[in-house]
Every structure is written in C-alpha cells, then in structure tokens.
Amino acid sequence: MKELFGSPGKASGLCLRIGQCLFAAASLGVMASASGFSTATAFCYLIASMGLQLLWSFGLACFDIHALRLKRDLHNHVFVSLFVVGDWVTAMLSLAAACSSAGVIVLLLKDTNICRLDAKLSCNKYQISVALAFVSWFLLGISSYVMLWLAASA
Amino acid sequence: MKELFGSPGKASGLCLRIGQCLFAAASLGVMASASGFSTATAFCYLIASMGLQLLWSFGLACFDIHALRLKRDLHNHVFVSLFVVGDWVTAMLSLAAACSSAGVIVLLLKDTNICRLDAKLSCNKYQISVALAFVSWFLLGISSYVMLWLAASA
C-alpha cells in the first residue's frame, strides 16, 4: 500500500483525527449550550451526528497513537476496509447534519424574521456551531478520501 | 484500468447517468411547480443544484452514448480525472441541497405549524421533490465511487 498524507498510523493521520475531534466537540458544545436548539430537529440531529463523529475520531486517534508508539503498520486490508466504511458513513452523516442545520438557520435568519422576533433563540451560536461542524466534516472528508484511495490502490 | 459496474463508456454507466438525469429533472420539476418554494432559500438552492446535476449527467450520458456507438474506450487518465472531480463536486452539492431542504421541511412540518397555518405552501410537493433529489444523489454517488475507484486503482 502507498504511503499518503493522512494515512492511518502516521503523524499526519493523527493530526487530522485530533482536529476532527476538537472541531466536533466544539460544535457539539456550542450547539448544546445554545438556548432553544431543541425547537428544530435539525439542530438535535447535528448534536447526535457530532457526538458520533467525536467518538469515531477519538477512537481512531487512540488507535493511531497506539500504532505510532509501537511502530505498528496499520496498512492492512481489514483495517483499511473498516476505516473506509466507518469514515464514509460518519462523513455523510456529518455533512447531512451540517447542511440541514444550515438550511434551517438560513430560513430563520434570512427568509423569515423568527430570529429577530423570538429572543430566546440564540441564532449566533447556531451559526458558530454549524461553521465548526463544516470544518470538522472537511477534515473527516480528507481522511475519508485518503482511506478510499488506500483501499482502491492496494 | 479495471472494468467495473458503472464505468464510463459502458451500458451500466449509461443507465446510471440516465437515472440521475430523470430523477434530477423530476425533482427540479416538482419543486419548481410547488407554490411558495421561493420563500425558503434552501428550496431555490435545490432547484439550482438539481439543474446543475441534470446538465452534468446529461452531458456524460451523451458522452457514454457516443463511446458505446463508436466502441471507444473512455478509460484513460484525463477523462477519468475529469469525471472524478466533476462527479464529486456535483454529488456534494446535491447532497447539501437535499439535506438543507429536508431540514427546512422537517422544521415546517414537524417543529412548527407553518405548513398547516399557511395554505399557500405546498408541503407535499416539497417532500416529493426532496425524496427524488435523494434518489438522484444516490445514483450519482454510485457513479462517483466507481470513478474514484477507477482513478485510484489505475
């Protein structure tokens, strides 16, 4: 298997995973602290999706640390196939959550006046949370591509 | 390059492209015929995105027909690289449009009573359009995976 930026068991891969964890955790935290998030299903779904991504990326980060410490090679078919499926499912769910939340935010802010009329909705926090979710998804997307490329080129 | 289901210049690839065209056109048509779609930016974005996907898939379907008739082989690096980038960009935009529209629909239907209160919104048509958009995205997703696999395994 080729050695690519962001491969499992490498320092670049570990950095990507830590970045995904941090941004997912930040997105989750900001959304959970925003008042009135439970009025929109999309925001609850964003929290669930970011929670899943946090767990997945944290697990793989631990795996990478383990591999780096013991200098183990994670480039075998079973691992890479598992990572590909998990990464892609998580990335799709994250993108779906971020986009549906973004759609709702645009509706609340631009298309209607709900944000201005309803003072208990903290629309700024929603926006920050979705922006963080997109960053987290982007980092996960890089990992997913690298994994698929590794699996296909094996 | 390997021969895979849905490769460019094959009958299976052509079927996928035609399916993408049909579902994208249906989604676009249903959404454009729904009254009050312009109140939500997400629905306008869905129309734009489905229009782009329709053009892209139609172009590639013509390309496939051309290759099938002249028995040309489209498995070269330049074509496949071009198809990979185009397919992935279009697929991401379609998924984003479908998800943001779905988020808005859930907000209108479940989280608030806007659909029941406002009779000029045709919420059923929005739902049909988004469902068709998801089918179209799914078919495009299959094509995208095949293209990336071809590009990576070359």
PDB file of C-alpha atoms in Angstrom:
ATOM      1  CA  MET A   1       0.000   0.000   0.000  1.00  0.00           C
ATOM      2  CA  LYS A   2       1.121   3.515  -0.750  1.00  0.00           C
ATOM      3  CA  GLU A   3       2.119   5.986   1.930  1.00  0.00           C
ATOM      4  CA  LEU A   4      -0.152   9.015   1.725  1.00  0.00           C
ATOM      5  CA  PHE A   5      -0.624  12.151   3.804  1.00  0.00           C
ATOM      6  CA  GLY A   6      -3.136  11.289   6.493  1.00  0.00           C
ATOM      7  CA  SER A   7      -2.700   7.510   6.338  1.00  0.00           C
ATOM      8  CA  PRO A   8      -3.636   5.575   9.473  1.00  0.00           C
ATOM      9  CA  GLY A   9      -0.795   5.099  11.935  1.00  0.00           C
ATOM     10  CA  LYS A  10       1.064   8.227  10.802  1.00  0.00           C
ATOM     11  CA  ALA A  11       1.567  11.591  12.485  1.00  0.00           C
ATOM     12  CA  SER A  12      -0.405  13.412   9.754  1.00  0.00           C
ATOM     13  CA  GLY A  13      -3.285  10.985  10.201  1.00  0.00           C
ATOM     14  CA  LEU A  14      -3.220  11.548  13.945  1.00  0.00           C
ATOM     15  CA  CYS A  15      -3.297  15.349  13.459  1.00  0.00           C
ATOM     16  CA  LEU A  16      -6.357  15.032  11.200  1.00  0.00           C
ATOM     17  CA  ARG A  17      -8.140  12.850  13.771  1.00  0.00           C
ATOM     18  CA  ILE A  18      -7.356  15.243  16.626  1.00  0.00           C
ATOM     19  CA  GLY A  19      -8.599  18.159  14.523  1.00  0.00           C
ATOM     20  CA  GLN A  20     -11.835  16.295  13.787  1.00  0.00           C
ATOM     21  CA  CYS A  21     -12.319  15.551  17.488  1.00  0.00           C
ATOM     22  CA  LEU A  22     -11.704  19.144  18.553  1.00  0.00           C
ATOM     23  CA  PHE A  23     -13.997  20.747  15.996  1.00  0.00           C
ATOM     24  CA  ALA A  24     -16.738  18.156  16.531  1.00  0.00           C
ATOM     25  CA  ALA A  25     -16.541  18.673  20.292  1.00  0.00           C
ATOM     26  CA  ALA A  26     -16.616  22.461  19.867  1.00  0.00           C
ATOM     27  CA  SER A  27     -19.605  22.277  17.518  1.00  0.00           C
ATOM     28  CA  LEU A  28     -21.442  19.949  19.881  1.00  0.00           C
ATOM     29  CA  GLY A  29     -20.665  22.131  22.896  1.00  0.00           C
ATOM     30  CA  VAL A  30     -21.712  25.395  21.261  1.00  0.00           C
ATOM     31  CA  MET A  31     -24.968  23.900  19.952  1.00  0.00           C
ATOM     32  CA  ALA A  32     -25.814  22.222  23.261  1.00  0.00           C
ATOM     33  CA  SER A  33     -25.221  25.497  25.113  1.00  0.00           C
ATOM     34  CA  ALA A  34     -27.460  27.491  22.732  1.00  0.00           C
ATOM     35  CA  SER A  35     -30.896  28.092  24.147  1.00  0.00           C
ATOM     36  CA  GLY A  36     -33.841  26.820  22.149  1.00  0.00           C
ATOM     37  CA  PHE A  37     -31.876  24.395  19.982  1.00  0.00           C
ATOM     38  CA  SER A  38     -34.441  21.680  20.698  1.00  0.00           C
ATOM     39  CA  THR A  39     -37.097  23.567  18.723  1.00  0.00           C
ATOM     40  CA  ALA A  40     -35.511  22.377  15.463  1.00  0.00           C
ATOM     41  CA  THR A  41     -34.991  18.676  14.769  1.00  0.00           C
ATOM     42  CA  ALA A  42     -32.039  19.550  12.523  1.00  0.00           C
ATOM     43  CA  PHE A  43     -30.111  21.013  15.478  1.00  0.00           C
ATOM     44  CA  CYS A  44     -30.754  17.911  17.618  1.00  0.00           C
ATOM     45  CA  TYR A  45     -29.568  15.780  14.708  1.00  0.00           C
ATOM     46  CA  LEU A  46     -26.418  17.935  14.473  1.00  0.00           C
ATOM     47  CA  ILE A  47     -25.672  17.223  18.142  1.00  0.00           C
ATOM     48  CA  ALA A  48     -26.183  13.483  17.633  1.00  0.00           C
ATOM     49  CA  SER A  49     -24.061  13.454  14.487  1.00  0.00           C
ATOM     50  CA  MET A  50     -21.226  15.465  16.049  1.00  0.00           C
ATOM     51  CA  GLY A  51     -21.334  13.121  19.054  1.00  0.00           C
ATOM     52  CA  LEU A  52     -20.934  10.137  16.744  1.00  0.00           C
ATOM     53  CA  GLN A  53     -18.088  11.824  14.872  1.00  0.00           C
ATOM     54  CA  LEU A  54     -16.375  12.711  18.147  1.00  0.00           C
ATOM     55  CA  LEU A  55     -16.492   9.083  19.306  1.00  0.00           C
ATOM     56  CA  TRP A  56     -15.324   7.714  15.963  1.00  0.00           C
ATOM     57  CA  SER A  57     -12.454  10.196  15.530  1.00  0.00           C
ATOM     58  CA  PHE A  58     -11.389   9.820  19.158  1.00  0.00           C
ATOM     59  CA  GLY A  59     -11.299   6.039  18.785  1.00  0.00           C
ATOM     60  CA  LEU A  60      -9.181   6.259  15.643  1.00  0.00           C
ATOM     61  CA  ALA A  61      -6.899   8.865  17.231  1.00  0.00           C
ATOM     62  CA  CYS A  62      -6.230   6.425  20.097  1.00  0.00           C
ATOM     63  CA  PHE A  63      -5.576   3.720  17.525  1.00  0.00           C
ATOM     64  CA  ASP A  64      -3.096   5.996  15.711  1.00  0.00           C
ATOM     65  CA  ILE A  65      -1.301   6.846  18.959  1.00  0.00           C
ATOM     66  CA  HIS A  66      -1.056   3.140  19.764  1.00  0.00           C
ATOM     67  CA  ALA A  67       0.343   2.407  16.296  1.00  0.00           C
ATOM     68  CA  LEU A  68       2.820   5.304  16.483  1.00  0.00           C
ATOM     69  CA  ARG A  69       4.096   4.284  19.906  1.00  0.00           C
ATOM     70  CA  LEU A  70       4.548   0.627  19.000  1.00  0.00           C
ATOM     71  CA  LYS A  71       5.571   1.482  15.417  1.00  0.00           C
ATOM     72  CA  ARG A  72       2.889  -0.874  14.109  1.00  0.00           C
ATOM     73  CA  ASP A  73       1.800  -0.770  10.489  1.00  0.00           C
ATOM     74  CA  LEU A  74      -1.950  -0.269  10.072  1.00  0.00           C
ATOM     75  CA  HIS A  75      -1.880  -0.635   6.270  1.00  0.00           C
ATOM     76  CA  ASN A  76      -3.614  -3.962   6.013  1.00  0.00           C
ATOM     77  CA  HIS A  77      -6.829  -4.741   4.186  1.00  0.00           C
ATOM     78  CA  VAL A  78      -9.025  -5.493   7.175  1.00  0.00           C
ATOM     79  CA  PHE A  79      -8.189  -2.262   8.984  1.00  0.00           C
ATOM     80  CA  VAL A  80      -8.387  -0.071   5.889  1.00  0.00           C
ATOM     81  CA  SER A  81     -11.734  -1.569   4.794  1.00  0.00           C
ATOM     82  CA  LEU A  82     -13.143  -0.983   8.258  1.00  0.00           C
ATOM     83  CA  PHE A  83     -11.836   2.606   8.319  1.00  0.00           C
ATOM     84  CA  VAL A  84     -13.220   3.336   4.831  1.00  0.00           C
ATOM     85  CA  VAL A  85     -16.746   2.256   5.705  1.00  0.00           C
ATOM     86  CA  GLY A  86     -16.745   3.997   9.081  1.00  0.00           C
ATOM     87  CA  ASP A  87     -15.216   7.188   7.734  1.00  0.00           C
ATOM     88  CA  TRP A  88     -17.628   7.456   4.831  1.00  0.00           C
ATOM     89  CA  VAL A  89     -20.730   6.764   6.890  1.00  0.00           C
ATOM     90  CA  THR A  90     -19.651   9.284   9.539  1.00  0.00           C
ATOM     91  CA  ALA A  91     -18.701  11.880   6.917  1.00  0.00           C
ATOM     92  CA  MET A  92     -22.048  11.562   5.115  1.00  0.00           C
ATOM     93  CA  LEU A  93     -23.984  11.880   8.366  1.00  0.00           C
ATOM     94  CA  SER A  94     -21.919  14.922   9.398  1.00  0.00           C
ATOM     95  CA  LEU A  95     -22.395  16.646   6.053  1.00  0.00           C
ATOM     96  CA  ALA A  96     -26.120  15.911   6.150  1.00  0.00           C
ATOM     97  CA  ALA A  97     -26.386  17.299   9.681  1.00  0.00           C
ATOM     98  CA  ALA A  98     -24.373  20.421   8.905  1.00  0.00           C
ATOM     99  CA  CYS A  99     -26.330  21.122   5.709  1.00  0.00           C
ATOM    100  CA  SER A 100     -29.756  20.577   7.231  1.00  0.00           C
ATOM    101  CA  SER A 101     -28.841  22.856  10.141  1.00  0.00           C
ATOM    102  CA  ALA A 102     -27.500  25.449   7.718  1.00  0.00           C
ATOM    103  CA  GLY A 103     -30.761  25.296   5.755  1.00  0.00           C
ATOM    104  CA  VAL A 104     -32.756  25.871   8.927  1.00  0.00           C
ATOM    105  CA  ILE A 105     -30.501  28.759  10.008  1.00  0.00           C
ATOM    106  CA  VAL A 106     -30.897  30.499   6.641  1.00  0.00           C
ATOM    107  CA  LEU A 107     -34.661  30.077   6.969  1.00  0.00           C
ATOM    108  CA  LEU A 108     -34.683  31.507  10.497  1.00  0.00           C
ATOM    109  CA  LEU A 109     -32.311  34.391   9.743  1.00  0.00           C
ATOM    110  CA  LYS A 110     -32.925  35.455   6.171  1.00  0.00           C
ATOM    111  CA  ASP A 111     -36.186  34.053   4.848  1.00  0.00           C
ATOM    112  CA  THR A 112     -38.257  34.786   7.931  1.00  0.00           C
ATOM    113  CA  ASN A 113     -37.904  37.087  10.912  1.00  0.00           C
ATOM    114  CA  ILE A 114     -38.128  34.319  13.503  1.00  0.00           C
ATOM    115  CA  CYS A 115     -34.634  35.021  14.869  1.00  0.00           C
ATOM    116  CA  ARG A 116     -35.370  38.699  15.406  1.00  0.00           C
ATOM    117  CA  LEU A 117     -38.861  38.113  16.789  1.00  0.00           C
ATOM    118  CA  ASP A 118     -38.004  35.274  19.163  1.00  0.00           C
ATOM    119  CA  ALA A 119     -35.396  36.484  21.648  1.00  0.00           C
ATOM    120  CA  LYS A 120     -34.908  33.095  23.277  1.00  0.00           C
ATOM    121  CA  LEU A 121     -33.326  31.621  20.131  1.00  0.00           C
ATOM    122  CA  SER A 122     -29.555  32.196  20.190  1.00  0.00           C
ATOM    123  CA  CYS A 123     -29.042  32.312  16.438  1.00  0.00           C
ATOM    124  CA  ASN A 124     -25.403  33.399  16.627  1.00  0.00           C
ATOM    125  CA  LYS A 125     -24.487  30.245  18.492  1.00  0.00           C
ATOM    126  CA  TYR A 126     -26.295  28.128  15.913  1.00  0.00           C
ATOM    127  CA  GLN A 127     -24.205  29.716  13.174  1.00  0.00           C
ATOM    128  CA  ILE A 128     -20.926  29.177  15.026  1.00  0.00           C
ATOM    129  CA  SER A 129     -21.843  25.559  15.709  1.00  0.00           C
ATOM    130  CA  VAL A 130     -22.655  24.864  12.063  1.00  0.00           C
ATOM    131  CA  ALA A 131     -19.436  26.547  10.900  1.00  0.00           C
ATOM    132  CA  LEU A 132     -17.438  24.332  13.286  1.00  0.00           C
ATOM    133  CA  ALA A 133     -19.368  21.282  12.057  1.00  0.00           C
ATOM    134  CA  PHE A 134     -18.404  22.103   8.460  1.00  0.00           C
ATOM    135  CA  VAL A 135     -14.715  22.391   9.428  1.00  0.00           C
ATOM    136  CA  SER A 136     -14.932  19.074  11.255  1.00  0.00           C
ATOM    137  CA  TRP A 137     -16.640  17.464   8.256  1.00  0.00           C
ATOM    138  CA  PHE A 138     -13.965  18.858   5.918  1.00  0.00           C
ATOM    139  CA  LEU A 139     -11.174  17.277   7.992  1.00  0.00           C
ATOM    140  CA  LEU A 140     -13.084  13.981   8.088  1.00  0.00           C
ATOM    141  CA  GLY A 141     -13.584  14.249   4.327  1.00  0.00           C
ATOM    142  CA  ILE A 142      -9.800  14.402   3.810  1.00  0.00           C
ATOM    143  CA  SER A 143      -9.360  11.266   5.928  1.00  0.00           C
ATOM    144  CA  SER A 144     -12.148   9.512   4.021  1.00  0.00           C
ATOM    145  CA  TYR A 145     -10.599  10.238   0.646  1.00  0.00           C
ATOM    146  CA  VAL A 146      -7.188   9.048   1.795  1.00  0.00           C
ATOM    147  CA  MET A 147      -8.731   5.822   3.137  1.00  0.00           C
ATOM    148  CA  LEU A 148     -10.696   5.144  -0.038  1.00  0.00           C
ATOM    149  CA  TRP A 149      -7.601   5.865  -2.116  1.00  0.00           C
ATOM    150  CA  LEU A 150      -5.558   3.442   0.021  1.00  0.00           C
ATOM    151  CA  ALA A 151      -8.255   0.762  -0.251  1.00  0.00           C
ATOM    152  CA  ALA A 152      -8.594   1.170  -4.023  1.00  0.00           C
ATOM    153  CA  SER A 153      -4.873   1.329  -4.772  1.00  0.00           C
ATOM    154  CA  ALA A 154      -3.990  -1.689  -2.631  1.00  0.00           C
TER     155      ALA A 154
ATOM    156  CA  MET B   1      -7.775   0.030 -15.677  1.00  0.00           C
ATOM    157  CA  LYS B   2     -10.286  -2.377 -14.232  1.00  0.00           C
ATOM    158  CA  GLU B   3     -13.746  -2.846 -15.673  1.00  0.00           C
ATOM    159  CA  LEU B   4     -16.335  -2.022 -13.014  1.00  0.00           C
ATOM    160  CA  PHE B   5     -20.114  -1.760 -12.955  1.00  0.00           C
ATOM    161  CA  GLY B   6     -20.979   1.783 -13.964  1.00  0.00           C
ATOM    162  CA  SER B   7     -17.672   2.583 -15.672  1.00  0.00           C
ATOM    163  CA  PRO B   8     -17.755   5.357 -18.284  1.00  0.00           C
ATOM    164  CA  GLY B   9     -18.487   4.174 -21.800  1.00  0.00           C
ATOM    165  CA  LYS B  10     -20.426   1.096 -20.636  1.00  0.00           C
ATOM    166  CA  ALA B  11     -24.139   0.299 -20.712  1.00  0.00           C
ATOM    167  CA  SER B  12     -24.340   0.183 -16.885  1.00  0.00           C
ATOM    168  CA  GLY B  13     -22.690   3.609 -16.689  1.00  0.00           C
ATOM    169  CA  LEU B  14     -25.164   4.967 -19.222  1.00  0.00           C
ATOM    170  CA  CYS B  15     -28.111   3.576 -17.217  1.00  0.00           C
ATOM    171  CA  LEU B  16     -26.818   5.290 -14.061  1.00  0.00           C
ATOM    172  CA  ARG B  17     -26.453   8.608 -15.915  1.00  0.00           C
ATOM    173  CA  ILE B  18     -29.940   8.381 -17.402  1.00  0.00           C
ATOM    174  CA  GLY B  19     -31.358   7.589 -13.961  1.00  0.00           C
ATOM    175  CA  GLN B  20     -29.590  10.606 -12.480  1.00  0.00           C
ATOM    176  CA  CYS B  21     -30.969  12.820 -15.247  1.00  0.00           C
ATOM    177  CA  LEU B  22     -34.519  11.580 -14.837  1.00  0.00           C
ATOM    178  CA  PHE B  23     -34.646  11.893 -11.049  1.00  0.00           C
ATOM    179  CA  ALA B  24     -32.911  15.293 -11.077  1.00  0.00           C
ATOM    180  CA  ALA B  25     -35.343  16.566 -13.715  1.00  0.00           C
ATOM    181  CA  ALA B  26     -38.323  15.201 -11.767  1.00  0.00           C
ATOM    182  CA  SER B  27     -37.090  16.770  -8.522  1.00  0.00           C
ATOM    183  CA  LEU B  28     -36.499  20.101 -10.273  1.00  0.00           C
ATOM    184  CA  GLY B  29     -39.902  19.995 -11.951  1.00  0.00           C
ATOM    185  CA  VAL B  30     -41.844  19.128  -8.813  1.00  0.00           C
ATOM    186  CA  MET B  31     -40.077  21.801  -6.753  1.00  0.00           C
ATOM    187  CA  ALA B  32     -40.484  24.475  -9.431  1.00  0.00           C
ATOM    188  CA  SER B  33     -44.196  23.683  -9.722  1.00  0.00           C
ATOM    189  CA  ALA B  34     -44.744  23.886  -5.938  1.00  0.00           C
ATOM    190  CA  SER B  35     -46.217  27.189  -4.878  1.00  0.00           C
ATOM    191  CA  GLY B  36     -44.242  29.268  -2.400  1.00  0.00           C
ATOM    192  CA  PHE B  37     -40.921  27.479  -2.896  1.00  0.00           C
ATOM    193  CA  SER B  38     -39.162  30.835  -3.184  1.00  0.00           C
ATOM    194  CA  THR B  39     -39.867  31.628   0.467  1.00  0.00           C
ATOM    195  CA  ALA B  40     -37.038  29.288   1.513  1.00  0.00           C
ATOM    196  CA  THR B  41     -33.513  29.783   0.161  1.00  0.00           C
ATOM    197  CA  ALA B  42     -32.869  26.034   0.600  1.00  0.00           C
ATOM    198  CA  PHE B  43     -35.562  25.182  -1.967  1.00  0.00           C
ATOM    199  CA  CYS B  44     -34.129  27.640  -4.500  1.00  0.00           C
ATOM    200  CA  TYR B  45     -30.705  26.115  -3.901  1.00  0.00           C
ATOM    201  CA  LEU B  46     -32.214  22.651  -4.515  1.00  0.00           C
ATOM    202  CA  ILE B  47     -33.515  23.817  -7.888  1.00  0.00           C
ATOM    203  CA  ALA B  48     -30.111  25.258  -8.833  1.00  0.00           C
ATOM    204  CA  SER B  49     -28.295  22.143  -7.682  1.00  0.00           C
ATOM    205  CA  MET B  50     -30.658  19.763  -9.480  1.00  0.00           C
ATOM    206  CA  GLY B  51     -30.274  21.898 -12.615  1.00  0.00           C
ATOM    207  CA  LEU B  52     -26.505  21.556 -12.399  1.00  0.00           C
ATOM    208  CA  GLN B  53     -26.765  17.810 -11.844  1.00  0.00           C
ATOM    209  CA  LEU B  54     -29.145  17.466 -14.774  1.00  0.00           C
ATOM    210  CA  LEU B  55     -26.717  19.254 -17.099  1.00  0.00           C
ATOM    211  CA  TRP B  56     -23.710  17.280 -15.858  1.00  0.00           C
ATOM    212  CA  SER B  57     -25.409  13.864 -16.033  1.00  0.00           C
ATOM    213  CA  PHE B  58     -26.960  14.615 -19.412  1.00  0.00           C
ATOM    214  CA  GLY B  59     -23.564  15.625 -20.783  1.00  0.00           C
ATOM    215  CA  LEU B  60     -21.954  12.446 -19.527  1.00  0.00           C
ATOM    216  CA  ALA B  61     -24.870  10.330 -20.805  1.00  0.00           C
ATOM    217  CA  CYS B  62     -24.295  11.788 -24.297  1.00  0.00           C
ATOM    218  CA  PHE B  63     -20.604  11.027 -23.906  1.00  0.00           C
ATOM    219  CA  ASP B  64     -21.404   7.419 -22.942  1.00  0.00           C
ATOM    220  CA  ILE B  65     -23.753   7.002 -25.920  1.00  0.00           C
ATOM    221  CA  HIS B  66     -21.032   8.359 -28.201  1.00  0.00           C
ATOM    222  CA  ALA B  67     -18.483   5.937 -26.727  1.00  0.00           C
ATOM    223  CA  LEU B  68     -20.884   2.979 -26.970  1.00  0.00           C
ATOM    224  CA  ARG B  69     -21.770   3.694 -30.586  1.00  0.00           C
ATOM    225  CA  LEU B  70     -18.186   4.114 -31.733  1.00  0.00           C
ATOM    226  CA  LYS B  71     -16.934   1.446 -29.280  1.00  0.00           C
ATOM    227  CA  ARG B  72     -14.413   3.926 -27.898  1.00  0.00           C
ATOM    228  CA  ASP B  73     -12.635   3.275 -24.630  1.00  0.00           C
ATOM    229  CA  LEU B  74     -13.042   6.108 -22.120  1.00  0.00           C
ATOM    230  CA  HIS B  75     -10.714   4.540 -19.540  1.00  0.00           C
ATOM    231  CA  ASN B  76      -7.863   6.989 -19.817  1.00  0.00           C
ATOM    232  CA  HIS B  77      -6.433   9.169 -17.085  1.00  0.00           C
ATOM    233  CA  VAL B  78      -7.515  12.542 -18.422  1.00  0.00           C
ATOM    234  CA  PHE B  79     -11.165  11.558 -18.796  1.00  0.00           C
ATOM    235  CA  VAL B  80     -11.357   9.680 -15.507  1.00  0.00           C
ATOM    236  CA  SER B  81      -9.709  12.530 -13.542  1.00  0.00           C
ATOM    237  CA  LEU B  82     -12.133  14.994 -15.070  1.00  0.00           C
ATOM    238  CA  PHE B  83     -15.117  12.765 -14.301  1.00  0.00           C
ATOM    239  CA  VAL B  84     -13.957  12.204 -10.695  1.00  0.00           C
ATOM    240  CA  VAL B  85     -13.718  15.908  -9.909  1.00  0.00           C
ATOM    241  CA  GLY B  86     -16.988  16.771 -11.654  1.00  0.00           C
ATOM    242  CA  ASP B  87     -18.879  13.867 -10.121  1.00  0.00           C
ATOM    243  CA  TRP B  88     -17.695  14.572  -6.586  1.00  0.00           C
ATOM    244  CA  VAL B  89     -18.390  18.292  -6.742  1.00  0.00           C
ATOM    245  CA  THR B  90     -21.869  17.683  -8.182  1.00  0.00           C
ATOM    246  CA  ALA B  91     -22.609  14.912  -5.662  1.00  0.00           C
ATOM    247  CA  MET B  92     -21.562  17.082  -2.695  1.00  0.00           C
ATOM    248  CA  LEU B  93     -23.690  19.987  -3.914  1.00  0.00           C
ATOM    249  CA  SER B  94     -26.688  17.688  -4.471  1.00  0.00           C
ATOM    250  CA  LEU B  95     -26.390  16.099  -1.041  1.00  0.00           C
ATOM    251  CA  ALA B  96     -26.038  19.530   0.559  1.00  0.00           C
ATOM    252  CA  ALA B  97     -29.115  20.804  -1.289  1.00  0.00           C
ATOM    253  CA  ALA B  98     -31.214  17.748  -0.471  1.00  0.00           C
ATOM    254  CA  CYS B  99     -30.223  17.815   3.215  1.00  0.00           C
ATOM    255  CA  SER B 100     -30.771  21.528   3.692  1.00  0.00           C
ATOM    256  CA  SER B 101     -34.185  21.240   2.045  1.00  0.00           C
ATOM    257  CA  ALA B 102     -35.011  18.229   4.206  1.00  0.00           C
ATOM    258  CA  GLY B 103     -34.027  20.203   7.322  1.00  0.00           C
ATOM    259  CA  VAL B 104     -36.325  23.044   6.302  1.00  0.00           C
ATOM    260  CA  ILE B 105     -39.199  20.659   5.549  1.00  0.00           C
ATOM    261  CA  VAL B 106     -38.900  18.987   8.956  1.00  0.00           C
ATOM    262  CA  LEU B 107     -38.935  22.445  10.539  1.00  0.00           C
ATOM    263  CA  LEU B 108     -42.030  23.482   8.581  1.00  0.00           C
ATOM    264  CA  LEU B 109     -43.921  20.236   9.091  1.00  0.00           C
ATOM    265  CA  LYS B 110     -42.948  18.879  12.496  1.00  0.00           C
ATOM    266  CA  ASP B 111     -41.245  21.533  14.595  1.00  0.00           C
ATOM    267  CA  THR B 112     -43.638  24.356  13.759  1.00  0.00           C
ATOM    268  CA  ASN B 113     -47.148  24.560  12.368  1.00  0.00           C
ATOM    269  CA  ILE B 114     -46.206  26.773   9.416  1.00  0.00           C
ATOM    270  CA  CYS B 115     -47.329  24.162   6.856  1.00  0.00           C
ATOM    271  CA  ARG B 116     -50.757  23.806   8.428  1.00  0.00           C
ATOM    272  CA  LEU B 117     -51.221  27.540   9.010  1.00  0.00           C
ATOM    273  CA  ASP B 118     -50.038  28.735   5.610  1.00  0.00           C
ATOM    274  CA  ALA B 119     -52.226  27.176   2.920  1.00  0.00           C
ATOM    275  CA  LYS B 120     -50.207  28.565   0.028  1.00  0.00           C
ATOM    276  CA  LEU B 121     -47.189  26.392   0.856  1.00  0.00           C
ATOM    277  CA  SER B 122     -47.485  23.044  -0.964  1.00  0.00           C
ATOM    278  CA  CYS B 123     -45.564  20.983   1.562  1.00  0.00           C
ATOM    279  CA  ASN B 124     -46.357  17.633  -0.063  1.00  0.00           C
ATOM    280  CA  LYS B 125     -44.640  18.697  -3.256  1.00  0.00           C
ATOM    281  CA  TYR B 126     -41.572  19.814  -1.294  1.00  0.00           C
ATOM    282  CA  GLN B 127     -41.337  16.362   0.251  1.00  0.00           C
ATOM    283  CA  ILE B 128     -41.677  14.564  -3.075  1.00  0.00           C
ATOM    284  CA  SER B 129     -39.046  16.821  -4.623  1.00  0.00           C
ATOM    285  CA  VAL B 130     -36.552  16.183  -1.807  1.00  0.00           C
ATOM    286  CA  ALA B 131     -37.155  12.423  -1.966  1.00  0.00           C
ATOM    287  CA  LEU B 132     -36.448  12.478  -5.714  1.00  0.00           C
ATOM    288  CA  ALA B 133     -33.339  14.574  -5.084  1.00  0.00           C
ATOM    289  CA  PHE B 134     -32.047  11.969  -2.616  1.00  0.00           C
ATOM    290  CA  VAL B 135     -32.579   9.172  -5.168  1.00  0.00           C
ATOM    291  CA  SER B 136     -30.766  11.233  -7.802  1.00  0.00           C
ATOM    292  CA  TRP B 137     -27.918  11.912  -5.384  1.00  0.00           C
ATOM    293  CA  PHE B 138     -27.681   8.200  -4.508  1.00  0.00           C
ATOM    294  CA  LEU B 139     -27.283   7.247  -8.178  1.00  0.00           C
ATOM    295  CA  LEU B 140     -24.683   9.983  -8.638  1.00  0.00           C
ATOM    296  CA  GLY B 141     -22.928   8.717  -5.514  1.00  0.00           C
ATOM    297  CA  ILE B 142     -22.548   5.252  -7.080  1.00  0.00           C
ATOM    298  CA  SER B 143     -21.018   6.812 -10.198  1.00  0.00           C
ATOM    299  CA  SER B 144     -18.675   8.929  -8.060  1.00  0.00           C
ATOM    300  CA  TYR B 145     -17.405   5.928  -6.110  1.00  0.00           C
ATOM    301  CA  VAL B 146     -16.799   3.942  -9.283  1.00  0.00           C
ATOM    302  CA  MET B 147     -14.896   6.879 -10.808  1.00  0.00           C
ATOM    303  CA  LEU B 148     -12.737   7.403  -7.718  1.00  0.00           C
ATOM    304  CA  TRP B 149     -12.060   3.666  -7.551  1.00  0.00           C
ATOM    305  CA  LEU B 150     -11.029   3.651 -11.224  1.00  0.00           C
ATOM    306  CA  ALA B 151      -8.795   6.688 -10.720  1.00  0.00           C
ATOM    307  CA  ALA B 152      -7.155   5.239  -7.615  1.00  0.00           C
ATOM    308  CA  SER B 153      -6.653   1.725  -8.977  1.00  0.00           C
ATOM    309  CA  ALA B 154      -5.161   2.902 -12.282  1.00  0.00           C
TER     310      ALA B 154
END
